[in-house]
Amino acid sequence: MSVNEGSLFHLETLNPIHRFTEALAGSCLDPHLPSSEGDPRELVARNPDVFTQGGSWPRDVWVTGGLGATLDSVLVDTGDRQELIDLCTILTVLGINDPWVKLKQLAYLLSRSPHHVTIRLGCDMYYRVARRILKSFDRLGEPGDYVINMRQCNGSDAVELALHSAWKAADESASRRRLGTFLGSYHGENLTASLISEHRPQHGSGRLLVEEASNVTFFPTPRAEESGSLSAESLAVLDALERDGDDYFAVIIEPIQWRNSVHAVPLEFLRRLRDVCTRKSICLIFDEIHNGFGYTGTISFAENCGVCPDIAAMSKGLTSGHGSLAIMVAKRGFSEIDGPFAGKSNAADMMSLVAIDAVLDRLLGVEPNDVDAIPDWLPAELVAELRVGLLDTSYSLTVALVDSLFLELRRRFPRVVGASTGMGLVRGLVMLDEVGRPSEAVASAVAKQGLANGVYVRQAGTALFVKPSLVLSPAEADIALDGLSRTLTQVTQGRCEEGRSG
Ligand SMILES: Cc1ncc(COP(=O)(O)O)c(C=O)c1O
């Protein structure tokens, strides 16, 4: 049986698409033609001649295809083929090659509809997507409370725009010039986002053009004690805002700080932060770039936690990797933005808009008007999912798969596997060193070695960062468990503890 059960399939296997793909076979439009550029090992060896250094360039593993959470890959060093389970999708919330998103993009591309519309001109898809996203925010208050900007390309853009909007709204209050942010945060790599992030280049030539913004206050990471009540430091942050709130135009917070070992900010802190920001008229910004769009069970993180920001910045997940798009959703009072901001040239490209429309179908179910018009030649499982949406049918099952994976790893390796952090599908699993301390080195070694054992996870501080797609199947989770168990055994070889066998 395939590891992808049910509704996932490659588009080319559908009968109605067959004639189309057959017509391309053997021509230079045939996507299956082998590349003539060299094998993965040769290409990766050329990296230093071709690419800038320092950023991410392909290294250990080459991907040739895939479906859902399974990537068909080649180990660059050995040339061995393997199925790699992608447990850290970052943004492909529907996994690889989602058939519905591809089908909608394909249908659009074959049509006469405009493949591009410049910012000065309108088109139907732009309004359709805006309406659908805002509908999710309607539940947070009165319909119409929020407005949207969809003209951003990446998360850093959306964060910067959120700050511009909050800043503009505070124009009249000369004393409100301070921004609050938190240690442990990461908001992106442009200059503005770097200046408000703890995680940023700090050494040597990697330093920023401007090293700090004097009006940015870094508060300690919000935490709870073991008893569940907020830490004294966190309470002090709230007191400071209560006292000095009139100086602040905005506070920005990532509800789950992934770079901080996937730390979930206590809900009670978010609630009380909301209260103080409301009382003091401070704009509360949620950076939902990792936390939103399906990964915590809802479109906006706010829907999930019941705490409403004034502005939400979103990006990862929106197109499930089928295009680059970021958005800012803001309460009406923060809708004014000074030019020339707010309209990136390459943003809201038509394929990204088609993709987000299709991703919304997958997450929430198709629009009521479209239910009866779902093609009858689609496999029944996909049709069933499209009627309801994966957030209803699959989210809690996928979260349960991650829970069991973590529990079993902890049972097998009690001295290496520490706390589970994060929430929903934005998760961390803390790695411990020989004396039981959370360890970045162990997390890094496991993430690296995991690739050779067929599992992709990332390191985030002292934790493994696990952010699977909604379509992770039980069979894929089992393969991941085996791969991670092999990895933990290898990485901890020589320690007194042996892994307990499954
Ligand atoms: C929480 C958070 N905010 C903002 C960003 C920036 O997004 P982008 O890389 O698309 O600019 C990131 C990127 O990882 C992020 O994790």
Tab-separated table of C-alpha atoms and ligand atoms in Angstrom, residues 154-156 159 186-188 254 258 287 289-290 315-316, ligand 1:
chain	number	residue	atom	x	y	z
A	154	ASN	CA	7.292	37.561	1.903
A	155	GLY	CA	6.919	37.527	5.636
A	156	SER	CA	9.477	40.260	6.301
A	159	VAL	CA	5.972	42.544	9.263
A	186	TYR	CA	12.495	36.286	14.768
A	187	HIS	CA	10.521	38.501	12.408
A	188	GLY	CA	12.463	38.217	9.168
A	254	GLU	CA	5.080	35.796	17.695
A	258	TRP	CA	9.965	28.894	16.666
A	287	ASP	CA	3.443	37.831	13.691
A	289	ILE	CA	3.937	33.957	9.748
A	290	HIS	CA	4.743	30.552	11.199
A	315	SER	CA	2.764	34.473	4.849
A	316	LYS	CA	3.944	30.865	5.190
B	1	LIG	C1	8.006	34.387	12.681
B	1	LIG	C2	8.559	34.872	11.374
B	1	LIG	N1	8.282	36.095	10.957
B	1	LIG	C3	8.735	36.562	9.779
B	1	LIG	C4	9.517	35.776	8.957
B	1	LIG	C5	10.014	36.304	7.660
B	1	LIG	O1	9.442	35.654	6.582
B	1	LIG	P1	10.194	35.652	5.163
B	1	LIG	O2	11.353	34.741	5.276
B	1	LIG	O3	9.158	35.169	4.215
B	1	LIG	O4	10.588	37.065	4.894
B	1	LIG	C6	9.840	34.486	9.361
B	1	LIG	C7	10.688	33.621	8.518
B	1	LIG	O5	11.096	32.556	8.870
B	1	LIG	C8	9.350	34.027	10.600
B	1	LIG	O6	9.652	32.797	11.047
